[in-house]
Coordinates of N, CA and C in Angstrom, one line a residue:
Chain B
X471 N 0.8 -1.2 0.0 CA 0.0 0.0 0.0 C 0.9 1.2 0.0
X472 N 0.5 2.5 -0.7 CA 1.1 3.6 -0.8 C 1.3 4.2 0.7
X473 N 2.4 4.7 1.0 CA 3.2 5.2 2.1 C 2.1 7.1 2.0
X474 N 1.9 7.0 3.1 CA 1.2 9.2 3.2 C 1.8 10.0 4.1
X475 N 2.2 10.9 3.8 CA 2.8 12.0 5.3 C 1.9 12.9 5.4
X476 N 1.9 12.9 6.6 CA 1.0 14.3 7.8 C 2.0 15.0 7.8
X477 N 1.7 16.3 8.8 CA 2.1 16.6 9.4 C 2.0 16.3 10.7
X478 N 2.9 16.4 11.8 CA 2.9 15.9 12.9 C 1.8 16.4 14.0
X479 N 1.7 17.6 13.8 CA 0.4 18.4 14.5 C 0.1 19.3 13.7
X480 N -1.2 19.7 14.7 CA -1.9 21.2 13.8 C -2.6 21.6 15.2
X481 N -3.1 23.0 15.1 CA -3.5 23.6 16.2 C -4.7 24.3 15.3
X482 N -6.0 24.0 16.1 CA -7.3 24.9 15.3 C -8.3 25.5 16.1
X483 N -8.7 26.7 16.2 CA -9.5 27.2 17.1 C -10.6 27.3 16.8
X484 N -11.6 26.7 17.8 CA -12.7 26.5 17.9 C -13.3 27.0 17.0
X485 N -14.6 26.4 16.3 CA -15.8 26.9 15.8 C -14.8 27.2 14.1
X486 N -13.7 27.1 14.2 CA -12.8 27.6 12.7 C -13.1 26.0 12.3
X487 N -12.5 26.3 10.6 CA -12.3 24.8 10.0 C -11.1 24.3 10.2
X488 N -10.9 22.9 10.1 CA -9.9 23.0 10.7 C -8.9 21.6 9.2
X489 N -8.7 21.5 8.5 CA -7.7 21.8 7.1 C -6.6 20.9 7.2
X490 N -6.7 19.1 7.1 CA -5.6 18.6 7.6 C -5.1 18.0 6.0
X491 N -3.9 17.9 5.5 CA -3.7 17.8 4.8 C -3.1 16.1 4.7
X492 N -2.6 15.5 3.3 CA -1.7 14.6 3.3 C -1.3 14.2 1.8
X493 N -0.2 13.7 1.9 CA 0.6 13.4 0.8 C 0.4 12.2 0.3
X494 N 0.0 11.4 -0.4 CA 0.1 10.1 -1.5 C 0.4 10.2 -2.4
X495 N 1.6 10.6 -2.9 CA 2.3 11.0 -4.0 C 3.0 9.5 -4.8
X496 N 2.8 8.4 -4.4 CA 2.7 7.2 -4.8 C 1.5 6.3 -5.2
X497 N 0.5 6.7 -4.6 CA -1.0 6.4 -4.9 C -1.0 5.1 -6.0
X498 N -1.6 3.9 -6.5 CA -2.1 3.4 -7.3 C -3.3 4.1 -7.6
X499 N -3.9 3.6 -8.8 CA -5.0 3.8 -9.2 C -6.0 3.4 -8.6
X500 N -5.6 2.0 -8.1 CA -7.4 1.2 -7.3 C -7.0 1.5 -5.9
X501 N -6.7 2.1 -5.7 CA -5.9 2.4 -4.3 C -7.2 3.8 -3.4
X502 N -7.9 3.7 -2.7 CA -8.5 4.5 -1.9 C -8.2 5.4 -0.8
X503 N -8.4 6.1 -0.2 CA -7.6 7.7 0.6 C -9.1 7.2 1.6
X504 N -8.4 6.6 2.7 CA -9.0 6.9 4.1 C -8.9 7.2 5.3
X505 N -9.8 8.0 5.6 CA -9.6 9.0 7.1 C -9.8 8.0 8.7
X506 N -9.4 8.2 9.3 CA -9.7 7.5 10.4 C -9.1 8.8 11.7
X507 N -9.7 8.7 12.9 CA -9.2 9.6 13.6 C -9.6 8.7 15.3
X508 N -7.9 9.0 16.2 CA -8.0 8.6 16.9 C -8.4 9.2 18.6
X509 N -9.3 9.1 19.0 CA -9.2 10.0 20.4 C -8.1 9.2 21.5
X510 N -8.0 9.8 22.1 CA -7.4 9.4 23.1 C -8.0 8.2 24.0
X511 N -6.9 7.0 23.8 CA -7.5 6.0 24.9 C -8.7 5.8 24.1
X512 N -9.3 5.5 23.2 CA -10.0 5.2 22.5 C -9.4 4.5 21.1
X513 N -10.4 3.3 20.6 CA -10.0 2.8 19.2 C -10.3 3.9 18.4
X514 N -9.6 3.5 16.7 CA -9.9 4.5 16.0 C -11.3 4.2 15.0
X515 N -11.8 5.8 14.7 CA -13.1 6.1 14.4 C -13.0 5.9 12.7
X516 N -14.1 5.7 12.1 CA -13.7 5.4 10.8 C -14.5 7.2 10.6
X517 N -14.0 8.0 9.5 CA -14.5 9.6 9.6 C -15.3 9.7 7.6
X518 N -14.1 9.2 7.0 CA -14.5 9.2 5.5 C -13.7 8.6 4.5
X519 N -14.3 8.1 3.4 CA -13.2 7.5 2.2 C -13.5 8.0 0.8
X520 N -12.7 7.9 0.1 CA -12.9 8.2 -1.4 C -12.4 7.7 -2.3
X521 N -12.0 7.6 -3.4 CA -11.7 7.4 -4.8 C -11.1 8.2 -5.5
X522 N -11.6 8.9 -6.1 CA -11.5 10.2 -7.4 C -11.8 11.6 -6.6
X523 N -13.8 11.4 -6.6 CA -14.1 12.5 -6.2 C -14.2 12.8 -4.8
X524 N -14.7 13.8 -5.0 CA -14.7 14.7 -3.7 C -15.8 13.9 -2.7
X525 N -15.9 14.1 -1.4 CA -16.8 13.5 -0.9 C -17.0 13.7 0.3
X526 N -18.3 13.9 0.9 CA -18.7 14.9 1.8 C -19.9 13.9 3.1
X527 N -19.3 14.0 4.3 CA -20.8 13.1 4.9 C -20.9 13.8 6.6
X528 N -21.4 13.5 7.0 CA -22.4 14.0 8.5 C -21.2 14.8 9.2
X529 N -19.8 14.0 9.1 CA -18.2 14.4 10.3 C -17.7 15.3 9.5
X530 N -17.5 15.4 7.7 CA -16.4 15.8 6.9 C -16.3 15.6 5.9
X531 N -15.6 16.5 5.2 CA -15.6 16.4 3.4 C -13.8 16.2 3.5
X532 N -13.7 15.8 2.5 CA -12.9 14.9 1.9 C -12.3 15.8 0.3
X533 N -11.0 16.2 0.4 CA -10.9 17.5 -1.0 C -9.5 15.8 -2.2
X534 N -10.0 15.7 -2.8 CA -8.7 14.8 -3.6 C -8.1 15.2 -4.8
X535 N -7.0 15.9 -4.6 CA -6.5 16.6 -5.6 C -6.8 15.8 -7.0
X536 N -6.6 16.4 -8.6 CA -6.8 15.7 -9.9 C -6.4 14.7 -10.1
X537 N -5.0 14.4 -10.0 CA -3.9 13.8 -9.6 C -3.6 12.7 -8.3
X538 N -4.3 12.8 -7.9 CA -4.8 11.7 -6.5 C -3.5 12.0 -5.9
X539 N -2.3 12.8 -5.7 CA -1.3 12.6 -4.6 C -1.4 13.2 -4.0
X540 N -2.7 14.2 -3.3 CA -2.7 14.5 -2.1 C -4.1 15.0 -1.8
X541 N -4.6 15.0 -0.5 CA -5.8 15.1 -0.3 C -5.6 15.8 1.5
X542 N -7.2 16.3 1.2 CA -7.2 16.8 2.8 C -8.4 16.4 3.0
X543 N -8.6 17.0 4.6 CA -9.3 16.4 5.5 C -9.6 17.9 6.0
X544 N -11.6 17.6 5.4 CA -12.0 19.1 6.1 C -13.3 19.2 7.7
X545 N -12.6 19.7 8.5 CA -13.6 19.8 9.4 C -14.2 20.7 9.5
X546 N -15.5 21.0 9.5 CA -15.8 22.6 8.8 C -16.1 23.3 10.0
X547 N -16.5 22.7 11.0 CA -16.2 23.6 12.6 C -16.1 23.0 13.6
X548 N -14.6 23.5 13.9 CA -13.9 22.3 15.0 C -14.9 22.3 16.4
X549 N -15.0 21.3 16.9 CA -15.0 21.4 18.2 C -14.2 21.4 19.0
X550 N -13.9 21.1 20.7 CA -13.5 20.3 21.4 C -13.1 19.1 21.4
X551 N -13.8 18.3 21.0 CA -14.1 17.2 21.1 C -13.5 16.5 19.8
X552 N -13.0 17.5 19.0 CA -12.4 17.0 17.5 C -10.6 16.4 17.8
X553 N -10.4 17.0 19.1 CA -9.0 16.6 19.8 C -8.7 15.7 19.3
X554 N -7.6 14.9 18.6 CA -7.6 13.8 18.3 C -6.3 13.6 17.6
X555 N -6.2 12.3 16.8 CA -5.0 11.8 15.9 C -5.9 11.9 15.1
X556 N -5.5 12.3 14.0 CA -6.1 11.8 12.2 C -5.2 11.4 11.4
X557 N -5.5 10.2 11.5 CA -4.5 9.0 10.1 C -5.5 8.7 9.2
X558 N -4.4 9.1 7.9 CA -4.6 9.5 6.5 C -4.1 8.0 5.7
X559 N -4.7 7.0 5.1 CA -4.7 6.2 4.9 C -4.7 5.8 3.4
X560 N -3.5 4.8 2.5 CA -4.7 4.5 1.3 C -4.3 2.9 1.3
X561 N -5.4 2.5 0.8 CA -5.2 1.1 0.6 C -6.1 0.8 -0.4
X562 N -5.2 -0.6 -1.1 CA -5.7 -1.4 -1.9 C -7.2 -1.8 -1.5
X563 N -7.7 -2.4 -2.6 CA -9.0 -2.9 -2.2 C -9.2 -4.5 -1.8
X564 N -8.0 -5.2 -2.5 CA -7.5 -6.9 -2.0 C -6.1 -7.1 -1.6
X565 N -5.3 -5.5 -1.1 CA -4.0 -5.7 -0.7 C -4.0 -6.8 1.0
X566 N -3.4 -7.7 1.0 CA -2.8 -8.4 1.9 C -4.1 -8.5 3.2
X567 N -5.2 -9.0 2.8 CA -6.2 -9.0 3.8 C -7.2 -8.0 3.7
X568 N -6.8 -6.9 3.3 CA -8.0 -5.5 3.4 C -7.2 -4.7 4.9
X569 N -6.1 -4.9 5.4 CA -5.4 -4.2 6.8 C -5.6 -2.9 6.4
X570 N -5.4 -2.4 7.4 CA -5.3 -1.0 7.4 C -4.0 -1.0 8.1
X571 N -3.2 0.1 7.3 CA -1.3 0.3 7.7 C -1.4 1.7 8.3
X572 N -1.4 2.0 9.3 CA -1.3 3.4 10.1 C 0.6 4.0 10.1
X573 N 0.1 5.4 9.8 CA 1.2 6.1 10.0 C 1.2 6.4 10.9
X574 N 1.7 7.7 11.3 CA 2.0 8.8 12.6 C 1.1 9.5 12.3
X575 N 0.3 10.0 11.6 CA -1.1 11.0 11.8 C -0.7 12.1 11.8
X576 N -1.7 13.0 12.2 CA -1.9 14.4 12.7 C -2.5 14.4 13.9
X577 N -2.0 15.0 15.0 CA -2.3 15.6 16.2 C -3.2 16.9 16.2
X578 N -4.3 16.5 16.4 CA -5.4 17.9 16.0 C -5.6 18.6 17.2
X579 N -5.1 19.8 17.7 CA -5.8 19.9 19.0 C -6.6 21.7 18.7
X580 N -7.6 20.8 19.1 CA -8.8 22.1 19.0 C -8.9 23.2 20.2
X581 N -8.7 24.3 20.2 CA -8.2 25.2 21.1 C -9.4 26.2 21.2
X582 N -10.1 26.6 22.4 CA -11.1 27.3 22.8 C -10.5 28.8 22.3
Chain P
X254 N -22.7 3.8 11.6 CA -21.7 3.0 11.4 C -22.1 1.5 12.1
X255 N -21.3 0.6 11.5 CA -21.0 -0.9 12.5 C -20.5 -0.5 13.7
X256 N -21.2 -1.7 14.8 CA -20.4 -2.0 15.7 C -19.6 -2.9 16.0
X257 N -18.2 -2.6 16.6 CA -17.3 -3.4 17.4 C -17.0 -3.5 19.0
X258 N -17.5 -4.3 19.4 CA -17.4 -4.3 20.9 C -15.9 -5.2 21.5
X259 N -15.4 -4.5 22.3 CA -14.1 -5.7 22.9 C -14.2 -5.4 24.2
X260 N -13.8 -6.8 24.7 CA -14.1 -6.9 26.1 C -12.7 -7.3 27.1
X261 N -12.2 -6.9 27.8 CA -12.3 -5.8 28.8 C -11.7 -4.7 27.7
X262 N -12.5 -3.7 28.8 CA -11.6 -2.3 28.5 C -10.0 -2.3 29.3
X263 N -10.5 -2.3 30.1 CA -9.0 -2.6 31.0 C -8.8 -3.8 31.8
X264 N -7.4 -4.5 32.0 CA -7.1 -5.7 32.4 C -5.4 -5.2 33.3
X265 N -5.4 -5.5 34.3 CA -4.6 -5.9 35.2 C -4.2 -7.5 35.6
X266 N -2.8 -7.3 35.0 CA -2.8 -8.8 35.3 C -1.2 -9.0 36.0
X267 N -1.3 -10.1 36.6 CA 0.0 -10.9 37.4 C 0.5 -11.3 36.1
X268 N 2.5 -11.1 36.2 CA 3.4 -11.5 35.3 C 3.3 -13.2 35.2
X269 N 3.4 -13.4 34.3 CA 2.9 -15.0 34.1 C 1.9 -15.6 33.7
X270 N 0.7 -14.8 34.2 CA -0.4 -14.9 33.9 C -1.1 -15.3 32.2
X271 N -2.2 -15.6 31.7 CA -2.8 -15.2 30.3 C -4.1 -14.6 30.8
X272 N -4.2 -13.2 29.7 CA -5.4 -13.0 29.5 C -5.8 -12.9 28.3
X273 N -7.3 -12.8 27.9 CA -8.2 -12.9 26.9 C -8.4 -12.2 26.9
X274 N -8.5 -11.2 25.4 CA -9.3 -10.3 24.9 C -10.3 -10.5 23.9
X275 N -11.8 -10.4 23.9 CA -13.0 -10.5 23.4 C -12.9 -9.2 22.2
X276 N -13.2 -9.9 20.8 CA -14.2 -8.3 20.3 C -15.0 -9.2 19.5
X277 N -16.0 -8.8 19.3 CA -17.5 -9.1 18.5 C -17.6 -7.8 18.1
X278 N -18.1 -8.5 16.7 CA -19.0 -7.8 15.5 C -20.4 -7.5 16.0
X279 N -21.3 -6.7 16.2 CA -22.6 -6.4 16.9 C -23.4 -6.6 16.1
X280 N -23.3 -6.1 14.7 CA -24.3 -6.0 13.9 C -24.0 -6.3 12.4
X281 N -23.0 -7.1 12.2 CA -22.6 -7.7 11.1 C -21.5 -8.8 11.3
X282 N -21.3 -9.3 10.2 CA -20.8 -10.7 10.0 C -18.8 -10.4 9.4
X283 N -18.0 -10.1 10.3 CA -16.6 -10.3 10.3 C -15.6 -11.4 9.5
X284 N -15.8 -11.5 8.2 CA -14.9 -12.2 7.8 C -13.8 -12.4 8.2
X285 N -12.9 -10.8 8.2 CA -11.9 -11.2 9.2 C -12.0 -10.0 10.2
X286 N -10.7 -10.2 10.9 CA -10.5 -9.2 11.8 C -9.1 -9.2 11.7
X287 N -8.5 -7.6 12.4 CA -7.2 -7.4 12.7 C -7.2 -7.1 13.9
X288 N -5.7 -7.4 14.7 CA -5.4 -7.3 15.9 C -4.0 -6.4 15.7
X289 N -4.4 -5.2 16.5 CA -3.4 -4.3 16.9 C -3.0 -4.1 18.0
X290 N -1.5 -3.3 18.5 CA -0.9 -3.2 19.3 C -0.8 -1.6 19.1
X291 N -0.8 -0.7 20.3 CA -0.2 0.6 20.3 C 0.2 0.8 21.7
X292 N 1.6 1.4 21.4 CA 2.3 1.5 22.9 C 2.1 3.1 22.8
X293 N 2.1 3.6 24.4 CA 2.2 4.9 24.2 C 2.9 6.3 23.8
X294 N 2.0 7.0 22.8 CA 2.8 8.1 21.8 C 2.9 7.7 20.4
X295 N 2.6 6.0 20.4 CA 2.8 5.3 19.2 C 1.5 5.2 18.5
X296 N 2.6 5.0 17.0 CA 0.9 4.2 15.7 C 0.4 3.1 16.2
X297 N -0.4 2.7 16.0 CA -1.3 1.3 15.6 C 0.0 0.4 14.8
X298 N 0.2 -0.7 15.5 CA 0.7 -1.6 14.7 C 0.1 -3.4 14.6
X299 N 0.3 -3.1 13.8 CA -1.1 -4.6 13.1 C -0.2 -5.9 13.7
X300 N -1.0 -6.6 14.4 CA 0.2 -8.0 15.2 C -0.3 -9.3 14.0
X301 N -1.4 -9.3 14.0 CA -2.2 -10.3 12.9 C -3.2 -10.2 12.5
X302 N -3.8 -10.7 11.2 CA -5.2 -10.9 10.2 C -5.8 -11.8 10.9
X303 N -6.5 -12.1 10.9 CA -7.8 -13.8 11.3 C -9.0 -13.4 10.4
X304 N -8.7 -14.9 9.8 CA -10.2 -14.8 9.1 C -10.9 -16.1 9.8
X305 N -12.2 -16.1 9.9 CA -13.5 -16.8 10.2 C -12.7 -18.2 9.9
X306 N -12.5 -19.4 10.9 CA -12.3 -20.6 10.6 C -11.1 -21.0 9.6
X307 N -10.0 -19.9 9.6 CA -8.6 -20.5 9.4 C -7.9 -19.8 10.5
X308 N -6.3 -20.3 10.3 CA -5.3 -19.9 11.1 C -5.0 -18.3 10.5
X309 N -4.3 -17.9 12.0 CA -4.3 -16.4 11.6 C -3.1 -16.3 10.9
X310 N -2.8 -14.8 10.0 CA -1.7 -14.7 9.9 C -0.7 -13.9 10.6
X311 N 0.2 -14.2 11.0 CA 0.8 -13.0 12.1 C 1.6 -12.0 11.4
X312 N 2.6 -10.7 12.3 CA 3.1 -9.9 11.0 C 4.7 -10.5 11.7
X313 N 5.5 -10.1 11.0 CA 6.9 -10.3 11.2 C 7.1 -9.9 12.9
X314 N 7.9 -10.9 13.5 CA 8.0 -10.2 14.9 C 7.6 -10.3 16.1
X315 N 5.7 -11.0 15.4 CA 4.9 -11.2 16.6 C 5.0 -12.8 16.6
X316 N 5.2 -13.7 18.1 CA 4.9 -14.2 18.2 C 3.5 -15.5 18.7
X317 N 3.3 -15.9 17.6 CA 2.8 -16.8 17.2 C 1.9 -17.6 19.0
X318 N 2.7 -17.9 19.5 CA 2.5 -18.8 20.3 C 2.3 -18.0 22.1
X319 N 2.9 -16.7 21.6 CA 2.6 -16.0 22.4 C 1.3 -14.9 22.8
X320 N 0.5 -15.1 21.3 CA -0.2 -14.2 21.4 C -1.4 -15.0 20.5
X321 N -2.4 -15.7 21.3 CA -3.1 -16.7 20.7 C -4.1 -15.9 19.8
X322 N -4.4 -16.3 18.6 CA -6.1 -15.5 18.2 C -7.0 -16.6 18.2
X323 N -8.2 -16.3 17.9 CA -9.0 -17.6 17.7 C -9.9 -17.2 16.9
X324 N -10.8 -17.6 15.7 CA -11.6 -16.4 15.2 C -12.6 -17.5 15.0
X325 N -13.3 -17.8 15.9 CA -14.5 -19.2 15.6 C -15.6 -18.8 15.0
X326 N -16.0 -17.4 14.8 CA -17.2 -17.6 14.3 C -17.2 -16.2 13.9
X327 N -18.0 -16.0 13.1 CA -18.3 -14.6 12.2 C -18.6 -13.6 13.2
X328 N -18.6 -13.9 14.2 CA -18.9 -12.3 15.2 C -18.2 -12.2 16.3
X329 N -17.1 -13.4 16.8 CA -16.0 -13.2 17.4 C -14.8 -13.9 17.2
X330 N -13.8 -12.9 17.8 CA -12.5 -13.3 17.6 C -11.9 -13.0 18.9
X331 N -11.0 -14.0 19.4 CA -10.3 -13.8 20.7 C -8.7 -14.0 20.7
X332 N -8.0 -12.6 21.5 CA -6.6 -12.9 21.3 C -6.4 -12.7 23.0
X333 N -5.4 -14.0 23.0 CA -5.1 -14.7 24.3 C -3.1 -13.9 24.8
X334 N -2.9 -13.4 25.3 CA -1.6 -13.0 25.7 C -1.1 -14.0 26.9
X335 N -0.2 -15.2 26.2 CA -0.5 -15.8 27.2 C 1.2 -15.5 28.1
X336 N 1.3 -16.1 29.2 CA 2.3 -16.0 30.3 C 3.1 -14.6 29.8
X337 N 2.2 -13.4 30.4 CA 1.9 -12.0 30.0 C 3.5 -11.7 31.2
X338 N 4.1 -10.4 30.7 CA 5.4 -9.7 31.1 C 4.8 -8.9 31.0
X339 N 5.6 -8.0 32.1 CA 5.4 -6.3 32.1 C 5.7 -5.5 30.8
X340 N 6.6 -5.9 29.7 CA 6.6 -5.3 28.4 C 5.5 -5.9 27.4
X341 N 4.5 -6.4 28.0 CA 3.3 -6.7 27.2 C 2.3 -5.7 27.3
X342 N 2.9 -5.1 28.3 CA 1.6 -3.8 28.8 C 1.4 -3.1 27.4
X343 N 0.3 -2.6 26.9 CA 0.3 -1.9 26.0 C -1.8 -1.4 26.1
X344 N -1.8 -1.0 24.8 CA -3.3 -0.9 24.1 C -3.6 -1.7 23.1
X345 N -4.0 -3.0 23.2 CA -4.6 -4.1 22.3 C -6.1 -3.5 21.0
X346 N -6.5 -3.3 20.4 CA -7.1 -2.8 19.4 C -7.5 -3.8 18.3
X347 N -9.0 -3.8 18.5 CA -8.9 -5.2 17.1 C -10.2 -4.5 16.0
X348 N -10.2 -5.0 15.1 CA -10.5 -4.5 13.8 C -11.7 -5.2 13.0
X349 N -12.7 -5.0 12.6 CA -13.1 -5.7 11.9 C -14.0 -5.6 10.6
X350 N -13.7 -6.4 9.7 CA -14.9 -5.8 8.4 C -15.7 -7.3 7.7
X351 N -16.9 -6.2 7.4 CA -17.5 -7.6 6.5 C -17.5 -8.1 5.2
X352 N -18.0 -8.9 4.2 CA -17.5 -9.3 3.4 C -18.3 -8.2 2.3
X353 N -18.4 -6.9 2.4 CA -19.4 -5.9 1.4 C -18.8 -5.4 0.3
X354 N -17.3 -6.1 -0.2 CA -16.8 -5.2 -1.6 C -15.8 -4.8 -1.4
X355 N -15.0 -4.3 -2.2 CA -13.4 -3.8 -2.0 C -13.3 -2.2 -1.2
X356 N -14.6 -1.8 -1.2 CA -14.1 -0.3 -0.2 C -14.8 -0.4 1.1
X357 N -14.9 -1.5 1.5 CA -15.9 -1.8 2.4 C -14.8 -1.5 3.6
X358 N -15.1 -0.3 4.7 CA -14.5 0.3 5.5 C -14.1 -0.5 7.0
X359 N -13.0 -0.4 7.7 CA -13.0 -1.7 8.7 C -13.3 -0.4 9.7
X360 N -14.4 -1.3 11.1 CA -14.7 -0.7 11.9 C -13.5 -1.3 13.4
X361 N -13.3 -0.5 14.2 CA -12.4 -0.7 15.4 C -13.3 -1.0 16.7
X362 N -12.6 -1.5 18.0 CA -13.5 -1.8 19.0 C -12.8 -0.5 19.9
X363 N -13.2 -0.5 20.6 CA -12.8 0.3 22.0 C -11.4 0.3 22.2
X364 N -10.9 -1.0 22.6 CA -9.4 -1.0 22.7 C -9.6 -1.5 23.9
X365 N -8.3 -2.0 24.1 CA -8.4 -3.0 25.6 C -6.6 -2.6 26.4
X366 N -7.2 -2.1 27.6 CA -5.5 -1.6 28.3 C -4.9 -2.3 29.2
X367 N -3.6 -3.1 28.5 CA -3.2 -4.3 29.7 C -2.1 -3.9 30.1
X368 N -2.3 -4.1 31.8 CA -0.9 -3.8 32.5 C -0.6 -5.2 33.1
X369 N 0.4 -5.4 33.0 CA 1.2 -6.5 33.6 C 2.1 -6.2 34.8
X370 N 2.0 -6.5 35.9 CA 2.6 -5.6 37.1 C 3.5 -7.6 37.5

């Protein structure tokens, strides 16, 4: 599965959007861009996935460049409660089980 | 979303000891499951695959006989830490998805916190 980089944190004040980015500059074609975000002391939450287009649901929209090497992750008004890891994922659709390979994420912390 | 339930959340156990971690699929049918480890500050790292009624696969590193799975039936899978060390302590994490298609999204359980004293 294609390797992605975060950034290691980001800082986002309340009620703002909060704009996490990531790199798949190796991407396959059948290869999918998935969000997952971890709270603390908690397993991780599944948030959004895509393909091509853009794609938008209840937690977050999803921006995937032309080019599929990079994509972000839109929160469109942080909370508190959005504190968290966000690992930026892509995987095959029959690579080696269907696993999911976690990076180091983004450290989101949502600031009053 | 699916649910994934794992059972305990937290575990304290005597060095030597084995314990069992439980997760069930709540509302769907788990072909397989993954079993993760996260120490703290750290990623998720995947220890093994289990699919429904074969042997699991483990990843490079983990062993085998030290970290039992068992995946009897489409809605549970159990990994056993057996004669547990204090460097076993960690966050256990297990994974699971159903058989709905190539983008079909894996849902996580709670996570289980073992201290080995």
């Amino acid at each position: 599965d294609a390797k992605t980089t975060q950034p290691p944190s980001m800082d986002c004040a309340e009620g703002r959007a909060a704009n996490l980015p990531c790199n798949h500059s190796t991407i396959s074609g059948n290869e999918y861009v998935y969000w997952y975000r971890q709270i603390h002391s908690q397993g991780p939450q599944y948030i959004i996935h895509g393909l091509k287009n853009n794609e938008t649901n209840e937690m977050a929209s999803l921006i995937i460049t032309e080019d599929r090497k990079s994509s972000t992750l839109i929160l469109p008004h942080a909370t508190l409660r959005d504190t968290a890891v966000y690992y930026c994922i892509v995987r095959a659709p029959l690579s080696a089980g269907n696993m999911l390979t976690f990076g180091g994420g983004t450290r989101l912390m949502v600031k009053p | 979303g699916a649910v994934v339930s794992q059972h305990p959340s937290w575990v304290i156990c005597k060095s030597g000891t084995s314990v069992k971690i439980e997760c069930r699929s709540l509302d769907f049918q788990a072909t397989t499951m993954f079993w993760y480890r996260q120490f703290p500050k750290q990623s998720l790292m995947l220890m093994a695959t289990s699919n429904e009624g074969s042997k699991a696969t483990y990843e490079q590193g983990v062993e085998k006989d030290k970290f039992l799975i068992n995946h009897a039936s489409l809605t549970l899978s159990t990994l056993t830490v057996t004669s547990a060390h204090p460097e076993d302590s960690s966050f256990y994490i297990c994974s699971a998805r159903g058989a709905g298609g190539s983008s079909t999204e894996a849902f996580f359980g709670q996570g289980t916190r073992l201290t080995v004293v």
